[in-house]
Coordinates of C-alpha atoms and ligand atoms in Angstrom, one line a residue:
X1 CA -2.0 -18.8 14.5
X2 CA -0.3 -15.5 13.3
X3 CA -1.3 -12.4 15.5
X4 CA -3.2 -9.4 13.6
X5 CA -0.7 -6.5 12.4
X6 CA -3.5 -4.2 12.0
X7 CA -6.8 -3.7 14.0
X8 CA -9.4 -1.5 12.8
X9 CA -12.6 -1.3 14.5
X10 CA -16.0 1.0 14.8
X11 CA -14.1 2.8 11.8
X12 CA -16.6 5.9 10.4
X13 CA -15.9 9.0 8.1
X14 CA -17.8 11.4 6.6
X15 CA -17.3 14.3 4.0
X16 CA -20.2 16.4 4.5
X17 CA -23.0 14.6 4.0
X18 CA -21.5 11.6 2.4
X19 CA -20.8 8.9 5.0
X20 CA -17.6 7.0 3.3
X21 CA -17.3 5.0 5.8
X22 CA -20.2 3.5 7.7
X23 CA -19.3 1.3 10.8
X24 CA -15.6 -0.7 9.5
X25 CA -14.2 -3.1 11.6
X26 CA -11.3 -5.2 9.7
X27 CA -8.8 -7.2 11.4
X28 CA -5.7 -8.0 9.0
X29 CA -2.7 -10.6 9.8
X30 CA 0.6 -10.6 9.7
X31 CA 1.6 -11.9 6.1
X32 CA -2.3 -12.1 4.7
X33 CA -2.9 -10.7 1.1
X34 CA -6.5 -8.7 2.0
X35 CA -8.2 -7.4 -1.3
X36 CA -10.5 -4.8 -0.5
X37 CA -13.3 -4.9 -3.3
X38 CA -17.0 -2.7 -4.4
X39 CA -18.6 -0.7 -6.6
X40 CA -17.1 3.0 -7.1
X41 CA -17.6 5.5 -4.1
X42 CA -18.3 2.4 -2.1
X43 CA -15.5 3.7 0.6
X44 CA -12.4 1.4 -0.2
X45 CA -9.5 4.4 -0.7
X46 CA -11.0 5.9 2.5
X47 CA -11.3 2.7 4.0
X48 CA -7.1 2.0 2.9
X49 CA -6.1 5.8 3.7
X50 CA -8.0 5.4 7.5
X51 CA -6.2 1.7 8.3
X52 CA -2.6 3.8 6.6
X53 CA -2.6 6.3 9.0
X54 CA -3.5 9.0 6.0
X55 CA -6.7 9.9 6.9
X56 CA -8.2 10.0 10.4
X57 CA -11.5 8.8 11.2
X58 CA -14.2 10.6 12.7
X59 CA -15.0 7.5 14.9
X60 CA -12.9 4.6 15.7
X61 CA -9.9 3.2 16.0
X62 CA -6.7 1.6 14.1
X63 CA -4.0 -0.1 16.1
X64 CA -0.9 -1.0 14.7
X65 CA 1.0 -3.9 16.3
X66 CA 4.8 -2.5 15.1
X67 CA 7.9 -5.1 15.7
X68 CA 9.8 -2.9 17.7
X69 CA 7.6 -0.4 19.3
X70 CA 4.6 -3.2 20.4
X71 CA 0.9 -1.7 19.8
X72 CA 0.3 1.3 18.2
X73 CA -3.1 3.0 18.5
X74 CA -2.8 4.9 15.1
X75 CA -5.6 7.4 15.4
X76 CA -4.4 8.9 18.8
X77 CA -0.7 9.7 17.2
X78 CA -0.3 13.5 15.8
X79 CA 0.2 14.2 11.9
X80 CA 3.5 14.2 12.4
X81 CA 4.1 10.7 14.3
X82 CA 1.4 9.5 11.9
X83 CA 4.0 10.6 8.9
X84 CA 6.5 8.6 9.8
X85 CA 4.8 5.6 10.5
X86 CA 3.9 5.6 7.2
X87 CA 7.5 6.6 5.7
X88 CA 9.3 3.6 8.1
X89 CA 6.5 0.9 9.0
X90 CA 4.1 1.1 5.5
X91 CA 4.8 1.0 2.0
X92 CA 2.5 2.5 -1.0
X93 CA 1.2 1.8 -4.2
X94 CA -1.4 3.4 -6.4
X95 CA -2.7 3.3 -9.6
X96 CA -0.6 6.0 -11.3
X97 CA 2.5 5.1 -9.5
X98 CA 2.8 8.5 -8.5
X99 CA 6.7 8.5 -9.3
X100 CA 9.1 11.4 -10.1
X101 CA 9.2 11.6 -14.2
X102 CA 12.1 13.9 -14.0
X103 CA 14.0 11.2 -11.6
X104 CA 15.4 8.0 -12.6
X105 CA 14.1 4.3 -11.9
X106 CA 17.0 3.4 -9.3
X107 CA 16.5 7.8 -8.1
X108 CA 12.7 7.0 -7.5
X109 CA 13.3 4.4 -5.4
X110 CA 16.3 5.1 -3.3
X111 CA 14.0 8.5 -2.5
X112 CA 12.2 6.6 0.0
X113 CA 15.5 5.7 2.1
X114 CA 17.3 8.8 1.8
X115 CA 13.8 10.6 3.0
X116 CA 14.7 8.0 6.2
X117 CA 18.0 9.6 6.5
X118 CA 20.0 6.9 4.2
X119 CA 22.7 8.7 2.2
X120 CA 22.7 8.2 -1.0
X121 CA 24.9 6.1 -2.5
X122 CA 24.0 3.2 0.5
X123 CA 20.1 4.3 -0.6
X124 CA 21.0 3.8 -4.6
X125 CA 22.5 0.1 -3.7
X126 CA 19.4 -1.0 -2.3
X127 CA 17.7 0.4 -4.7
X128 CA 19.4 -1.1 -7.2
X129 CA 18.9 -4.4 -5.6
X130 CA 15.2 -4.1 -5.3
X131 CA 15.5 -3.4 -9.1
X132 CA 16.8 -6.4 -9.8
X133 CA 14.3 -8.4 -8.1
X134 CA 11.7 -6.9 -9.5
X135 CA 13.3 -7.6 -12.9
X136 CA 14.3 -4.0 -14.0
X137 CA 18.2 -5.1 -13.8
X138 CA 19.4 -2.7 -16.7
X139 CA 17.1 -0.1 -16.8
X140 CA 18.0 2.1 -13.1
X141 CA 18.7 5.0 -15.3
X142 CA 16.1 5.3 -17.5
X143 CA 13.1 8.0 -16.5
X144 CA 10.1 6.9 -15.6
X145 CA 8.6 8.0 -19.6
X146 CA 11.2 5.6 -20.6
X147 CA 9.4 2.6 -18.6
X148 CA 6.3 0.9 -20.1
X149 CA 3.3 1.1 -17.7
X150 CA 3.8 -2.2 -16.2
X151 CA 7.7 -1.3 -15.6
X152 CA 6.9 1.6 -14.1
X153 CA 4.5 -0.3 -12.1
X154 CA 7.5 -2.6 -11.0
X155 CA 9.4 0.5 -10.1
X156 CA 6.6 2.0 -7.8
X157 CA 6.3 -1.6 -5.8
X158 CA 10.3 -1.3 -5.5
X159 CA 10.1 1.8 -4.0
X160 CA 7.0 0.5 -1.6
X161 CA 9.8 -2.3 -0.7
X162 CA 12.7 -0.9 0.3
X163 CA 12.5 0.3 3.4
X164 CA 11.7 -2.6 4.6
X165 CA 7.6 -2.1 5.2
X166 CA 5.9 -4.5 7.1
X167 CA 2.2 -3.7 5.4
X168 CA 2.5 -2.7 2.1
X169 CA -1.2 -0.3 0.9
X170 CA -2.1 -1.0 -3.0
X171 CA -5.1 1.3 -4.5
X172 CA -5.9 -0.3 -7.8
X173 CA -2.0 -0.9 -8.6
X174 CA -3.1 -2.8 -12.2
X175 CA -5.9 -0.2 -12.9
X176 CA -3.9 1.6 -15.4
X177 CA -2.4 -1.9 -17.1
X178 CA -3.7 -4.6 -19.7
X179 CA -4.6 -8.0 -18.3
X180 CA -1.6 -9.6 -19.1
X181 CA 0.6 -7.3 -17.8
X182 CA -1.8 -6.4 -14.8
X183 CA -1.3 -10.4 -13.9
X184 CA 2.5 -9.9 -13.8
X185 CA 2.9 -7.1 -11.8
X186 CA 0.1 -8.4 -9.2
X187 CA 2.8 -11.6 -9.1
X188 CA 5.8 -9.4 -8.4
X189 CA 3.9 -7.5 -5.6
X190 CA 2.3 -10.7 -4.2
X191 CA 6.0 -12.3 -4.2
X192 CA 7.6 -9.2 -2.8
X193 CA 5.3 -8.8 0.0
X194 CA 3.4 -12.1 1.1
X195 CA 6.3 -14.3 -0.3
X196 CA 8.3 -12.6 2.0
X197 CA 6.7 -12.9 5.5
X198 CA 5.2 -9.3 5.0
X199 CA 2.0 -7.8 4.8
X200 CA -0.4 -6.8 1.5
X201 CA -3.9 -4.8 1.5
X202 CA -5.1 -4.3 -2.0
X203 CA -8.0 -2.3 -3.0
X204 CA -9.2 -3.2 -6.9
X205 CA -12.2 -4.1 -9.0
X206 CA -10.7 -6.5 -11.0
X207 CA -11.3 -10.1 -9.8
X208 CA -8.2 -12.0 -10.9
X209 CA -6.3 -9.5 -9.0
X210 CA -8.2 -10.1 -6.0
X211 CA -7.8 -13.7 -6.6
X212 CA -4.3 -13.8 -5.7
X213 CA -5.3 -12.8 -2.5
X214 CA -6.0 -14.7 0.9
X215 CA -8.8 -13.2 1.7
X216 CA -11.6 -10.7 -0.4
X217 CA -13.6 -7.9 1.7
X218 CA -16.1 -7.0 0.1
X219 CA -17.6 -3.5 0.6
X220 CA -21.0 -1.6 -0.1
X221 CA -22.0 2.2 1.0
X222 CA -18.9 2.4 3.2
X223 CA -19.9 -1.0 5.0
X224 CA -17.9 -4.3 5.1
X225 CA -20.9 -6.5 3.3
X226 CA -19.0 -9.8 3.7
X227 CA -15.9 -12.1 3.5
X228 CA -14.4 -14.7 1.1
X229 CA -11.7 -16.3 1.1
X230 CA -10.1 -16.2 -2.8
X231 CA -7.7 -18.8 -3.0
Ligands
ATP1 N1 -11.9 14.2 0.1 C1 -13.2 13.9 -0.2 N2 -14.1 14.9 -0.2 C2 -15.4 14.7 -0.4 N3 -16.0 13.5 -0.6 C3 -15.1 12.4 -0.6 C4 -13.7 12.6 -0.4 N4 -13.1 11.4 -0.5 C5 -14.1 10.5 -0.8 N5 -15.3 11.1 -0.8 C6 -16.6 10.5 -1.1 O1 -16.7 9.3 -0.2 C7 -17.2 8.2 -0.8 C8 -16.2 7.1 -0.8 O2 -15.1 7.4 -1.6 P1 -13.9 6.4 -1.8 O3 -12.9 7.2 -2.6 O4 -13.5 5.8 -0.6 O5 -14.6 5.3 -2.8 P2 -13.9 4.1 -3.6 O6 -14.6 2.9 -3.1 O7 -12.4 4.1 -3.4 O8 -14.3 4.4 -5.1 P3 -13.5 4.2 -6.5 O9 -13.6 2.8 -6.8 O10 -14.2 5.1 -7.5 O11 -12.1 4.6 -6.2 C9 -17.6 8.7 -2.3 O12 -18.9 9.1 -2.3 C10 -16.7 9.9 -2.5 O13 -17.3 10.8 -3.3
MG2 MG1 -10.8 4.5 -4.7

């Protein structure tokens, strides 16, 4: 029985008078594929931002159990402590991979390390490695124009991957990509993440997606609604 890596419980948020979240309490193990699923405006970003340590509830609580550092209560650290939990511990990846267009593939992703204090050269190694296994081997100079959509896809879950992130937050990661290529990139995150002991929560509206998951949450008016299990 694997212990849980995050613990979110009596989780509530509200933007004026729209209550995003409702009353969330989601438990997620270490190495579990979660796919958080529901209509638009149903509260999954919030839901993904509150349990990453991006947005703070109004009520409730996230721990964090870290491998070093033991249990983390989340919601009681300041912005800054929150900051770089997410820069060491988590790993991101949204729809538009929110990449740098005027960096290079292998400059994109070696970003994340040097931001951790790596120099640079050591940083573009790893980089360049995480390229590789992502299947980009020959194109760690090209800008991120020069990429297709799915490529630069595979660059963003590089980047979410080399430091090392033990949960790795995806927000619609295929939303911008055709079904074909949507089913390849969702393979190369599932096999970077799961396949290697680590971590994935993936928010999406398409089902096949979700169906390389574990486990589906599904969500309604900022309320978990009820639990599958996909595979
Ligand atoms: N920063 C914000 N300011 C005001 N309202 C917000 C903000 N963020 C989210 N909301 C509102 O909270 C509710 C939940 O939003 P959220 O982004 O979590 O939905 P979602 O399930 O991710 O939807 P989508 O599938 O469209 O991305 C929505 O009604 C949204 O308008
Ligand atoms: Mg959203």
């Amino acid at each position: 029985m694997s212990s849980f890596v995050i613990e979110a419980s009596g989780l509530s948020k509200s933007f004026g008078s729209t209550h995003a979240l409702a009353g969330v309490d989601l438990s997620v193990r270490t190495g579990e594929s979660v796919a958080i699923m529901g209509a638009s405006g149903s509260g999954k970003t919030t839901l993904l931002h509150c349990l990453a340590g991006i947005t703070r509830p109004d009520a409730g609580t996230v721990a964090f159990q870290s491998g070093g550092a033991g249990r983390v209560d989340v919601t009681a650290l300041s912005e800054r402590e929150r900051s770089r939990l997410r820069r060491e511990a988590f790993g991101f990846v949204f729809q538009q991979g929110l990449l740098i267009p005027e960096l290079t593939a292998v400059e994109n992703v070696a970003l994340a390390l040097m931001l951790n204090g790596m120099p640079r050269a050591r940083a573009e190694e790893y980089g360049r490695g995480w390229l590789a296994a992502l299947g980009l081997a020959g194109m760690e100079e090209r800008r991120i124009g020069q990429l297709s959509g799915g490529q630069a896809q595979r660059v963003a879950i590089a980047r979410a991957q080399v430091t090392g992130a033990s949960v790795v937050f995806a927000d619609e990661p295929t939303g911008a990509l055709d079904s074909v290529t949507s089913a390849d990139v969702m393979g190369a995150l599932i096999d970077s993440t799961v396949g290697q002991g680590r971590t994935l929560v993936v928010v999406t509206h398409d089902a096949a997606v979700a169906g390389r998951c574990s486990r589906i949450v599904d969500m309604r008016d900022g309320r978990v609604v009820g639990e599958r299990v996909a595979a």
